[in-house]
CSV table of C-alpha atoms and ligand atoms in Angstrom, one decimal:
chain,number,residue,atom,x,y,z
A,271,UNK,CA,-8.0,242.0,169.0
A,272,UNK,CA,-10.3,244.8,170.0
A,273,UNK,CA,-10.7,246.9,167.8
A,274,UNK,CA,-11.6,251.4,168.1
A,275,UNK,CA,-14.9,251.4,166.7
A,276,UNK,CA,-16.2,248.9,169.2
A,277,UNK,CA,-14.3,250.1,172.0
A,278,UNK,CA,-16.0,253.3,171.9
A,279,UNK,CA,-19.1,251.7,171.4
A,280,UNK,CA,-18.9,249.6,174.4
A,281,UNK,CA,-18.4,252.4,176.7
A,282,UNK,CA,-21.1,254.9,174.6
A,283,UNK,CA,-24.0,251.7,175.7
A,284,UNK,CA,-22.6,252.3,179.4
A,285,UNK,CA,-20.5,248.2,179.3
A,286,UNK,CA,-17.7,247.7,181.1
A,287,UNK,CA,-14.7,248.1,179.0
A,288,UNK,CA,-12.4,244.6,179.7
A,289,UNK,CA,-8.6,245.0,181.0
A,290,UNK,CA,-7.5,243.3,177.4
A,291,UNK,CA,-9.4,246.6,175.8
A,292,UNK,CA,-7.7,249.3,177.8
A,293,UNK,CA,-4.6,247.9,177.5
A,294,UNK,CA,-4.7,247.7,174.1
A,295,UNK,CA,-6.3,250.8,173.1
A,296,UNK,CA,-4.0,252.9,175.7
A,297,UNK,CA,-1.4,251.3,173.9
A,298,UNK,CA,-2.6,251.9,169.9
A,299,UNK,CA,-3.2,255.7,171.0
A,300,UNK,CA,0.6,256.1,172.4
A,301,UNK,CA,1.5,254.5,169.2
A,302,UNK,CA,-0.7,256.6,166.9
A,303,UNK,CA,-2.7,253.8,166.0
A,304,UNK,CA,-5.6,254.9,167.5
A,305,UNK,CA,-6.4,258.3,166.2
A,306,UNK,CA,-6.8,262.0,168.0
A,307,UNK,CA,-10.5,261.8,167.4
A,308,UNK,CA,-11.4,258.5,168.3
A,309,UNK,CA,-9.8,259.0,171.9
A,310,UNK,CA,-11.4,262.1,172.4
A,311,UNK,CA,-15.0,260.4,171.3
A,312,UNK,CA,-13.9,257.3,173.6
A,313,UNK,CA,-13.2,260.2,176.6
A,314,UNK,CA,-16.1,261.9,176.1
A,315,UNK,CA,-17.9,258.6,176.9
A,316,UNK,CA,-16.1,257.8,179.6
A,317,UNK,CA,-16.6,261.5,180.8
A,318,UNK,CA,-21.1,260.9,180.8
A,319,UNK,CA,-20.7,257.0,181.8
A,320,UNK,CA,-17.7,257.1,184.5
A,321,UNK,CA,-15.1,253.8,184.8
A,322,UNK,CA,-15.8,251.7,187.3
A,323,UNK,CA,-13.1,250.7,189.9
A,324,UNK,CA,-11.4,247.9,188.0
A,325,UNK,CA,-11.3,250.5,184.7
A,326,UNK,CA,-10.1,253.5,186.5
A,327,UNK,CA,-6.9,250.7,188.0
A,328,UNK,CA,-6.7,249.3,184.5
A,329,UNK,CA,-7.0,252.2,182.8
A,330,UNK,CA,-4.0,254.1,185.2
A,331,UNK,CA,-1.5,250.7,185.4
A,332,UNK,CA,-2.0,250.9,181.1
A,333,UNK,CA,-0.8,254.7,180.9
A,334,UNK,CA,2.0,254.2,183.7
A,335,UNK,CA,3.2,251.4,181.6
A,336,UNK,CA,3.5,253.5,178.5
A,337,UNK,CA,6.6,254.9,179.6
A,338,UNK,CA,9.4,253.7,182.1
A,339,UNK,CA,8.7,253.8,186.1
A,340,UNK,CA,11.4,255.6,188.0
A,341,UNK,CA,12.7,253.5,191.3
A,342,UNK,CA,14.0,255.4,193.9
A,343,UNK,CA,14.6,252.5,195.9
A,344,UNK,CA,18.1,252.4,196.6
A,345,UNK,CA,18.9,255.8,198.1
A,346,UNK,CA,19.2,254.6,201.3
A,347,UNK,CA,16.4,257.0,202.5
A,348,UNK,CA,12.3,257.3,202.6
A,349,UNK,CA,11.4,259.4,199.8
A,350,UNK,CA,7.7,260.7,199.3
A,351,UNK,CA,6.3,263.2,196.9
A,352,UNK,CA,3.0,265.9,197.1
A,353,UNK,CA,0.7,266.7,194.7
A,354,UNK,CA,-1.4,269.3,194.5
A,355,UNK,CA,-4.5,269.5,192.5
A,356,UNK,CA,-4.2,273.2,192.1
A,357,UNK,CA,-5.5,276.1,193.6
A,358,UNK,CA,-4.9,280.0,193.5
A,359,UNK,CA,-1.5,280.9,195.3
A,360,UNK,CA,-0.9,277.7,196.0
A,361,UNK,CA,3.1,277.6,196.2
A,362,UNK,CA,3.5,275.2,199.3
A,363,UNK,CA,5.6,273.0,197.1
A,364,UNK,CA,8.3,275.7,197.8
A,365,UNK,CA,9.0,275.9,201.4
A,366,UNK,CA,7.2,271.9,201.7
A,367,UNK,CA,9.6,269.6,199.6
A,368,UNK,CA,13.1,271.4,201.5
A,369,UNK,CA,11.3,271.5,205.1
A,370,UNK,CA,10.6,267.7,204.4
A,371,UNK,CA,13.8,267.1,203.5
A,372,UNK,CA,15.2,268.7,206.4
A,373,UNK,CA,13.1,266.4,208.5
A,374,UNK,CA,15.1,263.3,207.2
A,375,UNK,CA,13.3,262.0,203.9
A,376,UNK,CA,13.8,262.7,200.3
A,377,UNK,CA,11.6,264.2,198.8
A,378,UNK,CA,12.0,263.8,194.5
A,379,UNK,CA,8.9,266.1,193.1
A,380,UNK,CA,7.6,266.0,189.4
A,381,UNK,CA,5.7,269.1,189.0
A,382,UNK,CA,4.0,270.5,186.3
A,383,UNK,CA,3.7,274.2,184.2
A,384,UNK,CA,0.8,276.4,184.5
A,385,UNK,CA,-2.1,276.6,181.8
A,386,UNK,CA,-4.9,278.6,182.6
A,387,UNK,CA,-5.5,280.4,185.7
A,388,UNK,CA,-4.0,278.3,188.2
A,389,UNK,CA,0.3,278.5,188.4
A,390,UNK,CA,2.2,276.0,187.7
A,391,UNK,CA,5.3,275.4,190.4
A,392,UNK,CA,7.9,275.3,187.8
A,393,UNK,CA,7.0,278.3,185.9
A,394,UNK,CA,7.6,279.7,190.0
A,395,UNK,CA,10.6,278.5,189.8
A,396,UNK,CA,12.1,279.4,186.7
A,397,UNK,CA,11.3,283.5,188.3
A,398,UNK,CA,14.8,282.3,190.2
A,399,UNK,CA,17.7,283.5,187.9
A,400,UNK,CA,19.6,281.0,186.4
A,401,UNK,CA,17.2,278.1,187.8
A,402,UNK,CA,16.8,275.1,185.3
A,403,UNK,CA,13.9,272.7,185.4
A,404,UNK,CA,15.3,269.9,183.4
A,405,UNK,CA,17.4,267.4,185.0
A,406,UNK,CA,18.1,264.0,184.1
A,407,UNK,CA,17.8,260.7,186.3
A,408,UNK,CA,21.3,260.9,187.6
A,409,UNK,CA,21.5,264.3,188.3
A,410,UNK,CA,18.0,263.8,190.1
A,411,UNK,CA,19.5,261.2,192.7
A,412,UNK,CA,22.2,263.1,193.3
A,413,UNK,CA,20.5,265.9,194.8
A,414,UNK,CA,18.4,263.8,196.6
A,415,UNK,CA,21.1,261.6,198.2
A,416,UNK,CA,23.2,264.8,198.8
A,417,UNK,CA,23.1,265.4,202.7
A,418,UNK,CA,22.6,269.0,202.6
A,419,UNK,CA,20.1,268.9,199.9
A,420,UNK,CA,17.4,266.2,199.9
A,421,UNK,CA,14.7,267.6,197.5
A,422,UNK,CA,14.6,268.2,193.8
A,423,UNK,CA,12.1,269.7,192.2
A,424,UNK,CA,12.0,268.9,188.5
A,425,UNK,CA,10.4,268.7,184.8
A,426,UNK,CA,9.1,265.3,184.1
A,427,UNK,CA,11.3,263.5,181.1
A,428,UNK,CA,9.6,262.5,178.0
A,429,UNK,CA,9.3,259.1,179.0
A,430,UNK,CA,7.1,258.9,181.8
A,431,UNK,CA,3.7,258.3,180.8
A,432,UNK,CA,3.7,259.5,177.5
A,433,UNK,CA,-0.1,258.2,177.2
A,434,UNK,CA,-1.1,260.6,179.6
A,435,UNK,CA,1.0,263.3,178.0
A,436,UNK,CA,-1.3,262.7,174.7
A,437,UNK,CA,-4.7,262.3,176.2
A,438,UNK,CA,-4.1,265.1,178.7
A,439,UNK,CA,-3.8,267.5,175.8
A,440,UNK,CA,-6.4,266.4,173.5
A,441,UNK,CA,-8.7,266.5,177.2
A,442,UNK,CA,-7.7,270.3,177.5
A,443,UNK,CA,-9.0,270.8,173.6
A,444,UNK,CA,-12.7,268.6,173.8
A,445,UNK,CA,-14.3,269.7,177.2
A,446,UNK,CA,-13.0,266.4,178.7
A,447,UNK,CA,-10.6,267.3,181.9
A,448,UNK,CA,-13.5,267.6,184.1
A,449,UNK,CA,-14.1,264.0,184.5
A,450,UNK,CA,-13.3,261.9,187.9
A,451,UNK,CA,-11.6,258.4,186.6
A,452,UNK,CA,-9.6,260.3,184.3
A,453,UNK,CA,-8.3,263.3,186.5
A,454,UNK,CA,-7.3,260.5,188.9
A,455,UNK,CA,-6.0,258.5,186.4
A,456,UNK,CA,-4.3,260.9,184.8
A,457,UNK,CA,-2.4,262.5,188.3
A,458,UNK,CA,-1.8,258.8,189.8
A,459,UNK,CA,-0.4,257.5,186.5
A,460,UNK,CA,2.0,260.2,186.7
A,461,UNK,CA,2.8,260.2,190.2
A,462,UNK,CA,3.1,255.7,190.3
A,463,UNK,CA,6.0,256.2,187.4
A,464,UNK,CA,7.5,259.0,189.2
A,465,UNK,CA,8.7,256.1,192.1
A,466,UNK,CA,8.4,257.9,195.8
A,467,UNK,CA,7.8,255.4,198.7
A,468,UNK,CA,4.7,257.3,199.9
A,469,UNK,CA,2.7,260.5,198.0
A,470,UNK,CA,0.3,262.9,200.2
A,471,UNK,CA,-2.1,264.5,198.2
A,472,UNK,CA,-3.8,267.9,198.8
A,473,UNK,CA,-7.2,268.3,197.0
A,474,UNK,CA,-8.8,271.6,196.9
A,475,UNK,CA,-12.1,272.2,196.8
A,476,UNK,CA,-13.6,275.7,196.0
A,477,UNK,CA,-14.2,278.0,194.0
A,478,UNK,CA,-10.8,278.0,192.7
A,479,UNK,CA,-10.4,274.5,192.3
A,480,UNK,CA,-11.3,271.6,189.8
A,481,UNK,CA,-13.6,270.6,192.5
A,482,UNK,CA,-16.0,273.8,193.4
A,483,UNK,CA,-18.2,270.6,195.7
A,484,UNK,CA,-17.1,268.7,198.6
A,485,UNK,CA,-18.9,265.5,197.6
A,486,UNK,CA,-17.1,265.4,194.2
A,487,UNK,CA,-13.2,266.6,196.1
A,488,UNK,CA,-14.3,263.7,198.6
A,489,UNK,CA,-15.0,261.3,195.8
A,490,UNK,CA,-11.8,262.6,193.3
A,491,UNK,CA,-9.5,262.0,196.9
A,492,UNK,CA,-10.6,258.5,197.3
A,493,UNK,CA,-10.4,257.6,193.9
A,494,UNK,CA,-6.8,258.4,193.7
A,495,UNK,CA,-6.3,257.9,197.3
A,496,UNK,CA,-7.3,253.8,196.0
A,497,UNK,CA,-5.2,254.1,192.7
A,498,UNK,CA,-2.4,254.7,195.2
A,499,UNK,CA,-3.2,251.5,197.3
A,500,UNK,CA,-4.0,248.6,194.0
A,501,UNK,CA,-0.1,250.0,193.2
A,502,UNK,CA,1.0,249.4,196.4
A,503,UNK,CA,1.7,253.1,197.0
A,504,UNK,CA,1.0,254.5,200.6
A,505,UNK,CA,-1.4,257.1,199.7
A,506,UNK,CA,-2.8,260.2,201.9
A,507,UNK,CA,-5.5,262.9,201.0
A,508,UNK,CA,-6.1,266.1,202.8
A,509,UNK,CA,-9.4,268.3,201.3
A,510,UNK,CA,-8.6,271.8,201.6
A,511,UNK,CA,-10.6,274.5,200.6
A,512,UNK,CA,-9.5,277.0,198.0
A,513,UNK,CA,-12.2,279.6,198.1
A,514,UNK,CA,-9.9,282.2,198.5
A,515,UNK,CA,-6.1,282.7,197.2
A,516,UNK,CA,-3.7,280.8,199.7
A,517,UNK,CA,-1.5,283.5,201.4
A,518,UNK,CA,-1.3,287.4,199.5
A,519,UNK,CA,0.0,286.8,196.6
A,520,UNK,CA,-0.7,284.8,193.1
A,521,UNK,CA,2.2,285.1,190.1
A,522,UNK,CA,5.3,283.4,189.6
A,523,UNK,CA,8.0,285.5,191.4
A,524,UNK,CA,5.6,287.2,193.9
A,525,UNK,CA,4.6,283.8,195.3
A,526,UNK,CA,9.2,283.0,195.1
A,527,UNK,CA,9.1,285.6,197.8
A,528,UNK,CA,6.3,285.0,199.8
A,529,UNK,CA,7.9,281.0,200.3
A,530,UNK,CA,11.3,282.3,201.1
A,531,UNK,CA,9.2,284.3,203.7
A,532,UNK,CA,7.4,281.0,205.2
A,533,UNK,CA,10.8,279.7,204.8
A,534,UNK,CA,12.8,282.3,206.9
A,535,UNK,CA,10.3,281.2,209.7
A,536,UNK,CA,7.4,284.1,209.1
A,537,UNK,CA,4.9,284.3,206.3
A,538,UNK,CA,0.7,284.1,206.0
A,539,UNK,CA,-0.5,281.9,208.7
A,540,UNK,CA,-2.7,279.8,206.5
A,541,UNK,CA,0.2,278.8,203.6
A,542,UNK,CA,2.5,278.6,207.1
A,543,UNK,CA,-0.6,276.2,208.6
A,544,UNK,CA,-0.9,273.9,205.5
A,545,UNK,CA,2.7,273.7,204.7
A,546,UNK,CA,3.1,272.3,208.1
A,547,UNK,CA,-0.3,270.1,208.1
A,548,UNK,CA,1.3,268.0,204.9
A,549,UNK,CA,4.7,267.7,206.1
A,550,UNK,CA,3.4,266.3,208.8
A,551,UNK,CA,1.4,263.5,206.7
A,552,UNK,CA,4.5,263.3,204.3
A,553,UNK,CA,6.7,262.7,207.1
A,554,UNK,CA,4.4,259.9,208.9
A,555,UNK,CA,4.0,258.2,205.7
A,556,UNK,CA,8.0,258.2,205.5
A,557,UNK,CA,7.9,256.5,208.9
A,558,UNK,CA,9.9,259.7,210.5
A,559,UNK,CA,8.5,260.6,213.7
A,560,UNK,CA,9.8,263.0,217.0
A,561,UNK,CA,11.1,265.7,214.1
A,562,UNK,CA,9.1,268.5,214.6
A,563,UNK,CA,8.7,270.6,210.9
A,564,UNK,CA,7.7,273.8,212.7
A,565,UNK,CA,11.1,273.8,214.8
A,566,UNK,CA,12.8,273.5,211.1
A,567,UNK,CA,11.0,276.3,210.4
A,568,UNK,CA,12.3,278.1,213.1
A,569,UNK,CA,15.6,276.9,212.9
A,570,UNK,CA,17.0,278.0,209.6
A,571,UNK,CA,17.5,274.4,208.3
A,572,UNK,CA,14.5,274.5,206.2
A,573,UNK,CA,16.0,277.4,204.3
A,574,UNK,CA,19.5,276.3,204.1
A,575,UNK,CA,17.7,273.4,202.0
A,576,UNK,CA,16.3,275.8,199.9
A,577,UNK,CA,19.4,277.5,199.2
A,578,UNK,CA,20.8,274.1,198.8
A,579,UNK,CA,18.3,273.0,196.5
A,580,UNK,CA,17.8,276.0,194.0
A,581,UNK,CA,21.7,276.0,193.9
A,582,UNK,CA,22.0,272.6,192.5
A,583,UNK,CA,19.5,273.4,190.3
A,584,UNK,CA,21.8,275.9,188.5
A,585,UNK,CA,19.9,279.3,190.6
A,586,UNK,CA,20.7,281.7,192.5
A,587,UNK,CA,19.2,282.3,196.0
A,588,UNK,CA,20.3,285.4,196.5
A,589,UNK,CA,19.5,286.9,193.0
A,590,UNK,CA,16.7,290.0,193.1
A,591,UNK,CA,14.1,288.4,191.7
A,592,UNK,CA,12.0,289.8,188.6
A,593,UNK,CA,9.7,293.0,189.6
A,594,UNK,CA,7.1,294.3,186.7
A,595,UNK,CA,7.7,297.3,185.0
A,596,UNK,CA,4.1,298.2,186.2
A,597,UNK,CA,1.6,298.5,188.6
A,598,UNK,CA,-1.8,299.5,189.5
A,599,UNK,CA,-4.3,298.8,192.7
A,600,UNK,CA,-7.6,298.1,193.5
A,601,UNK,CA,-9.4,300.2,196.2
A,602,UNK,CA,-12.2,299.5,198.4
A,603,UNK,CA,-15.0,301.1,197.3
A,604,UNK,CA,-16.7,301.5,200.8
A,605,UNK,CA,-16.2,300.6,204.7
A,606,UNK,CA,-17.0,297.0,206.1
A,607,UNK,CA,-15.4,293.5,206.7
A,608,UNK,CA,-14.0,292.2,203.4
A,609,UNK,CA,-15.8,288.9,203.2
A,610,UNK,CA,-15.0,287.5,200.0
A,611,UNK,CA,-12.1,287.1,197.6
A,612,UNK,CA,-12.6,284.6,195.2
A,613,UNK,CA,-9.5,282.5,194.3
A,614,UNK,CA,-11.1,282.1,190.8
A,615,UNK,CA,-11.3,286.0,190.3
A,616,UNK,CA,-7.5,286.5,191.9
A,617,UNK,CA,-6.7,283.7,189.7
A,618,UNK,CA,-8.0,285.2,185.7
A,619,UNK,CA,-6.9,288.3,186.6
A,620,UNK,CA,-3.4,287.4,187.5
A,621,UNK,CA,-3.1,284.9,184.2
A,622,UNK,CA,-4.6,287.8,182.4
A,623,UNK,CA,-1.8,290.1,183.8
A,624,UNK,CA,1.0,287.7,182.1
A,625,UNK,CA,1.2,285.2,185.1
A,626,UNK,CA,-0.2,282.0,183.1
A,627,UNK,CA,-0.8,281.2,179.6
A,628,UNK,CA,-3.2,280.6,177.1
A,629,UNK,CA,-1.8,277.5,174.9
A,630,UNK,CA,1.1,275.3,176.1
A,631,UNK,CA,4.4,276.3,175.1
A,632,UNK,CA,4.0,280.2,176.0
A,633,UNK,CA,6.0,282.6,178.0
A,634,UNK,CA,4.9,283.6,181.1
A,635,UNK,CA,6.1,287.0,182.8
A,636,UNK,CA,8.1,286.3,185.9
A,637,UNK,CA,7.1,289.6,187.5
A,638,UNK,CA,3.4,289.4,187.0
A,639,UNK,CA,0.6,288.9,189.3
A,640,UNK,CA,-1.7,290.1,191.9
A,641,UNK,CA,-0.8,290.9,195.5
A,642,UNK,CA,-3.5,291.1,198.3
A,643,UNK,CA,-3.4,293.5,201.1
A,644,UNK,CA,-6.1,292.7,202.9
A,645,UNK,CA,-8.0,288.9,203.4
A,646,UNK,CA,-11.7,287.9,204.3
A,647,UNK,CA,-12.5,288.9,208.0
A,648,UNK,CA,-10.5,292.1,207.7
A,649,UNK,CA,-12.0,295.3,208.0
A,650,UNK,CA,-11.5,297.8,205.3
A,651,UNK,CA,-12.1,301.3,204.4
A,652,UNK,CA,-13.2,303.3,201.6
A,653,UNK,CA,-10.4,303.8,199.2
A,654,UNK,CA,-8.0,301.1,201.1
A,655,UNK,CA,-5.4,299.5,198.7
A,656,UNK,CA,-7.6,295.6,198.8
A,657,UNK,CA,-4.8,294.8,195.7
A,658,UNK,CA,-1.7,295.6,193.3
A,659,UNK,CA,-1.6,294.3,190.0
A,660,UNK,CA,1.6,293.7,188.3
A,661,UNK,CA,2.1,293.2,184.6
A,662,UNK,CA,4.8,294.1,182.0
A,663,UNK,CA,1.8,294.5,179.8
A,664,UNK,CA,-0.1,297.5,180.5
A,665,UNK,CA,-2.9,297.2,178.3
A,666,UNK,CA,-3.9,293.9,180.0
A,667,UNK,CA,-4.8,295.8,182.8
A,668,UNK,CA,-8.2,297.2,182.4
A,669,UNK,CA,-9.5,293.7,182.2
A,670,UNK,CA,-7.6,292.1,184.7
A,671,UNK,CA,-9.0,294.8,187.3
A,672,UNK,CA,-12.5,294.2,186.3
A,673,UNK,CA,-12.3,290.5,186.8
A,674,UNK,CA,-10.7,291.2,190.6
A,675,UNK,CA,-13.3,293.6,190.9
A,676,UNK,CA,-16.0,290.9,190.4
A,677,UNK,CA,-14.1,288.7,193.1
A,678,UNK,CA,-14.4,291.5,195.9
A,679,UNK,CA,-17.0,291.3,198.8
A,680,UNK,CA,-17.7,294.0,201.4
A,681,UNK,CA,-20.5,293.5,203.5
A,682,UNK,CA,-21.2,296.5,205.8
A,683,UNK,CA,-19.5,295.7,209.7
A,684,UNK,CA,-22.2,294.2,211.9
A,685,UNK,CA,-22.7,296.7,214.5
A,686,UNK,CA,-24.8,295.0,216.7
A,687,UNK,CA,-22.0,292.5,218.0
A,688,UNK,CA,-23.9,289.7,216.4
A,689,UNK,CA,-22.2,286.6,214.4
A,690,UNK,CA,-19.1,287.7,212.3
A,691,UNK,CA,-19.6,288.5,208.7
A,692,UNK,CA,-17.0,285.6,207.7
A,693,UNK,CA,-17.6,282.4,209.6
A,694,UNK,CA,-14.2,281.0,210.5
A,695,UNK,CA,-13.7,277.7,208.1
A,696,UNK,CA,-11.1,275.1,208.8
A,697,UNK,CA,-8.4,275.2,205.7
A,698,UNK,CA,-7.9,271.4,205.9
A,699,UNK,CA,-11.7,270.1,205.7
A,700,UNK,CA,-11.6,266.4,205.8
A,701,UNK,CA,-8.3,263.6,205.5
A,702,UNK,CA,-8.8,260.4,203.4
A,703,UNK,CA,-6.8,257.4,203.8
A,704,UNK,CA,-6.5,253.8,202.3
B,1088,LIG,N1,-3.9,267.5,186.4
B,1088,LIG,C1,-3.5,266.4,185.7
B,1088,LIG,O1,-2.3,266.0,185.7
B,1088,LIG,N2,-4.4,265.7,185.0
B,1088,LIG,C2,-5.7,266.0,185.0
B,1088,LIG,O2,-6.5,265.4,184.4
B,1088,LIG,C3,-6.1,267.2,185.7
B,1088,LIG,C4,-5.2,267.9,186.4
């Protein structure tokens, strides 16, 4: 039997670590055999040596199979799942998993809860009044096989992947997320036992993202994008860049409202053009073609889904939603073309407002975030709003505003009719398949 010690050792030398030694040390860390401190050593040398192929399939099957696999099989209907690995803003799940549903597949989504500066869809979610996160198997496939409904957005349960759970934590406390086999790992074990037909992945690269280089986003998307396959998942990847918040508005009940928007058939253009770019993918993959998301869009049948959906889930749709008890904006401190503002900086500053927490197991304040008025390419003026900050928390605000500060760009207008100051960049920069 392998034992810790050696394990560690074996991947510290840069060896190969055999399938028998991932499965069993997987295993003896669910179990508390191995301790907290001898996985973190074993991931920090998997973090400097890497896994190789084989490792990073091992490594994923071992964690999926530390819990129970949900099997969506005998709907009746294609189901396929998004993920997201996160970005400022980013709330496409919203308007994406009812629009897909209202296109003919089922779409059952896992999602997480925020830490840090990038939101977490169900802390979103739970802005809605009376909205519940936690649902049970049955109640799951119910909602999904309900004709007027279709999607279910959800908590995981305790049970799936429970290795991943552990690992994932102790990774957040030893300087140990950053780390390609085990980011993929850690998403595609989750996504595997979460048992959707097909999954469409959107990586972000930028600023505000995991991945600030395209070479490393590329390499993360066909890492998981490969996972997917060995599992016999049908696996898509769309790189998109997250340089710069996606749509005007980052917080939990701010970005509620700005989905509803996309939803009622308006919205910003660019959470409106990816929304649309991965429904299309999730809907090929589902082997659904001549529906036409953006007609859903238009239609209203996207958004009776939504109602649809955040009613069985215990909400109400037509509930105000939170507001902040207070506000304050950022001006623009002189005339030009806004050409930068930096997810990451949006991001802090809206976690710092009360958006996002610190440690797991926090409150977050539904009202609080940052809205945008104006977006790169947009000519401003001295003393324009550029931003409102919103926070139950006043005192929070001093700092917040600096860090948004720091995220602002204004570069004087070119007058001479030359090149514009903010090259126009495709939001979808590259799609990987198996
Ligand atoms: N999200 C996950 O689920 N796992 C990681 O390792 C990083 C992001």
């Amino acid at each position: 039997m392998p034992d810790i010690v050696s394990v560690i050792r074996h991947k510290r030398d840069g060896l190969e670590l055999t399938g028998a030694e991932i499965d069993w040390v997987i295993r003896a860390f669910t179990h508390d055999i191995v301790a907290d401190e001898q996985m973190a050593a074993l991931a920090m040398a998997i973090w400097f040596r890497g896994m190789t192929r084989a490792e990073t399939a091992r490594w994923t099957t071992a964690m999926i199979d530390s819990g129970r696999r949900l099997d969506f099989t005998g709907l009746g209907l294609p189901t396929v799942d998004k993920h997201s690995t996160g970005g400022v803003g980013d709330k496409i799940t919203l308007p994406l998993a009812p629009l897909v549903a209202a296109c003919g597949a089922a779409v059952p989504q896992l999602s997480g809860r925020g830490l840090g500066y990038a939101g977490g869809t169900l802390d979103k979610l739970e802005s809605i009044p009376g909205w519940r996160a936690d649902l049970g198997t049955v109640e799951m496939a119910e909602i999904l096989t309900d004709p007027a409904i279709g999607a279910v957005v959800c908590a995981p349960t305790e049970d799936l992947a429970p290795a991943d759970r552990k690992l994932y934590a102790l990774r957040d406390v030893t300087g140990t997320v950053e780390s390609i086999p085990l980011i993929a790992s850690s998403i595609m074990s989750k996504k595997i036992a979460e048992g959707a037909g097909a999954l469409v992945l959107d990586v972000k690269v930028g600023s505000g993202a995991y991945m600030t280089e395209l070479g490393e986003a590329r390499e993360l998307a066909r890492t998981m994008v490969e996972l997917g396959s060995d599992e016999g998942l049908p696996t898509v990847a769309l790189i998109t860049r997250m340089d710069t918040p996606l749509g005007r508005t980052a917080g939990n009940a701010l970005e509620v409202r700005e989905a509803v928007e996309v939803l009622a058939g308006g919205g910003p253009p660019d959470v409106v053009e990816l929304t649309l770019a991965l429904a299309r993918e999730m809907l090929a993959l589902a082997g659904i073609d001549g529906v036409d998301p953006a007609e859903r869009l238009k239609d209203g049948s996207a958004m009776d889904r939504w109602r649809a959906m955040i009613a069985a889930q215990g909400g109400d749709p037509d509930a105000a939603l939170p507001t902040a008890a207070y506000t304050e904006t950022l001006r623009a401190d002189s005339d030009g073309i806004l050409t930068g503002l930096d997810a990451m900086a949006v991001g802090v500053a809206a976690w710092r407002l009360g958006a996002g927490r610190e440690r797991q197991g926090q409150a977050v304040q539904a009202g609080a975030g940052v809205e945008l008025h104006a977006k790169p390419g947009e000519a401003v003026r001295a003393g324009q709003v550029l931003a409102t900050l919103h926070t139950d928390t006043p005192e929070k605000i001093p700092a917040a505003l600096t860090t948004l500060q720091g995220g602002v760009r204004i570069s004087a207008e070119a007058s001479d009719g030359g090149a514009p100051a903010v090259p126009a960049r495709p939001l979808v920069v590259e799609r990987i398949s198996g």
